[in-house]
Each structure stands twice: as C-alpha cells, then as structure tokens.
Coordinates of C-alpha atoms in Angstrom, one line a residue:
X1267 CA 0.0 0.0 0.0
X1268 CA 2.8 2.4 1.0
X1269 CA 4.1 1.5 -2.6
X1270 CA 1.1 3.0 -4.7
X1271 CA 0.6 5.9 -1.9
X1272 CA 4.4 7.1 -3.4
X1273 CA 3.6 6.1 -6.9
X1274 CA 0.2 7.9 -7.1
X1275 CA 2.0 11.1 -4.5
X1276 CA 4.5 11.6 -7.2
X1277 CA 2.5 11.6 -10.2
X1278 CA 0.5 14.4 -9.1
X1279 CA 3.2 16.3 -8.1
X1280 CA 4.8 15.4 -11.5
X1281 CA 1.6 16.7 -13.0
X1282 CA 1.0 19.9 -10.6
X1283 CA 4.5 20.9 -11.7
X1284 CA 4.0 20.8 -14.9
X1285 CA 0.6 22.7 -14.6
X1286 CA 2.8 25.3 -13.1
X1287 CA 5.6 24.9 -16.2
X1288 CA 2.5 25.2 -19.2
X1289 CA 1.0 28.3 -16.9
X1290 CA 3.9 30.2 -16.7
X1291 CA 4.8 29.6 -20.4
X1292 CA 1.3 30.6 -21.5
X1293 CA 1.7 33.7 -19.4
X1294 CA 4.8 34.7 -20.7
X1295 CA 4.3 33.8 -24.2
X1296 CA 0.6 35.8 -23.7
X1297 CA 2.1 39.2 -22.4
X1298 CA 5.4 38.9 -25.2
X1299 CA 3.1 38.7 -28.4
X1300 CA 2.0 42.2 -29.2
X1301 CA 1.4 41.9 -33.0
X1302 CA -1.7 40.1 -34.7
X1303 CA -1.2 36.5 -35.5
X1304 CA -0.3 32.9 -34.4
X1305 CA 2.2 32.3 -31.7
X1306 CA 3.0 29.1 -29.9
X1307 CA 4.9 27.8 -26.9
X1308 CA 6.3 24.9 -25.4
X1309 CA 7.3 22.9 -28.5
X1310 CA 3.8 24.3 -30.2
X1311 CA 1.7 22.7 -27.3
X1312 CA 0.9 26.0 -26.2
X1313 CA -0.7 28.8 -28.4
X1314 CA -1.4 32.2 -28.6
X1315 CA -4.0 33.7 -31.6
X1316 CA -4.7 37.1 -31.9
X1317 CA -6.9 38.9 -34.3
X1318 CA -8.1 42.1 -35.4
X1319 CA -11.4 43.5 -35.7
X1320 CA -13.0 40.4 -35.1
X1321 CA -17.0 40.7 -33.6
X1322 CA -16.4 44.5 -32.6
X1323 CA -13.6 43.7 -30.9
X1324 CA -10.3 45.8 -32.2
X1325 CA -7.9 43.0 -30.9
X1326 CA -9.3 39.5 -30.2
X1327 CA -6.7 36.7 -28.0
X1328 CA -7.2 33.0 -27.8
X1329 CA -5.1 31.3 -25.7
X1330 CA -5.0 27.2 -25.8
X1331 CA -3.6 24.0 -25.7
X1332 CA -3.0 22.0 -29.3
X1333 CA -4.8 19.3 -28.8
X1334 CA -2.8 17.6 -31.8
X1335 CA 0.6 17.7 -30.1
X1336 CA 0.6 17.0 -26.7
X1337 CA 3.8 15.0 -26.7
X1338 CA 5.8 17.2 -25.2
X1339 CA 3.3 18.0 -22.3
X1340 CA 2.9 14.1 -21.7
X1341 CA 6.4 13.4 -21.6
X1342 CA 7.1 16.3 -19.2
X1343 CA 5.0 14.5 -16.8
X1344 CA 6.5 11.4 -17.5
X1345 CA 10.2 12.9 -16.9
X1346 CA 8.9 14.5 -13.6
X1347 CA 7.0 11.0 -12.2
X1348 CA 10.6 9.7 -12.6
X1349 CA 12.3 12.5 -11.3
X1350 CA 10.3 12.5 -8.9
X1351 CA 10.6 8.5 -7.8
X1352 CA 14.3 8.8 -7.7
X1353 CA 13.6 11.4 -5.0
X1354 CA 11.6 9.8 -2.9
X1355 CA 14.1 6.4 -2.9
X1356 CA 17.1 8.6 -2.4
X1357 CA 14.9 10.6 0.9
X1358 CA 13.6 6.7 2.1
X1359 CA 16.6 5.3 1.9
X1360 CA 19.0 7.8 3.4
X1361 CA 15.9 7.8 6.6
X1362 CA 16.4 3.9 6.6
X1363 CA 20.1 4.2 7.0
X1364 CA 19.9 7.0 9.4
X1365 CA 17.1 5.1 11.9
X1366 CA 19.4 2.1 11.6
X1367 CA 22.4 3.9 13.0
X1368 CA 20.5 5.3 15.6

C-alpha cells in the first residue's frame, strides 16, 4: 500500500509541476506577443492567436492548448513522475540508514 501511496504522490506532483511549467509559459508567451497573429509555446503545445477587428472587438486573443501535439506536455509529466521517484528512494533510503544507525 505504502508503494502506490508514493507512486500515485508523485505523479501528481509530477503533473502539478508541470501545470505550473505550461501556466507560466502561456503567461509569458501571452504578455510577449504584441502583434496580430499565431504564436505558440512549449514545443507548439501551447498557443497564442490574436486577431483584429474580429465581432467589434479591435484586438481579439485565444489562448489554448494544441490538442494535436501534446507529446511534449505528456512526456514532461513522464520525466517528472521519474524524477520524482528517484527522489523519494534517495529521501527513504538515506531515513532507513539513518534510523538504523541510531
């Protein structure tokens, strides 16, 4: 049980981080585009689209995720859930070695 506690721990955190990466790349790549057109982020996982004139608007934004290429985004996660593993079986085992010497 304490196995898929850490498994399960990690992979959120491996996806809350990269939550945190795609926000902050939408963010910056939102308030760096100041001309009309098509701008993307994040190895084009992340986009920014901003027209003119469109429905009485004078400058219309989308922001978005491309649904067509998300590997980058999935392997983030996946890079992160490992990272993240190695972590936690370095901290357990260096608490092991330290209870045992106590």
């Amino acid at each position: 049980m304490k196995i898929i506690n850490i498994i399960i721990g990690t992979l959120v955190s491996a996806v809350i981080s990269t939550v945190i990466i795609l926000v902050i790349s939408l963010i910056k790549l939102m308030f760096t585009h100041d001309e009309v057109g098509y701008t993307t982020s994040f190895f084009n996982s992340l986009f920014v689209k901003v027209e003119e004139n469109a429905d009485g608007w004078d400058l219309y934004t989308t922001l978005g995720v491309n649904t067509d290429n998300l590997t980058p985004i999935i392997l983030t996660i996946i890079f992160f859930w490992f990272f993240y593993l190695i972590l936690t079986k370095v901290y357990m085992d260096s608490k092991k070695k330290r209870e045992n010497v106590k």
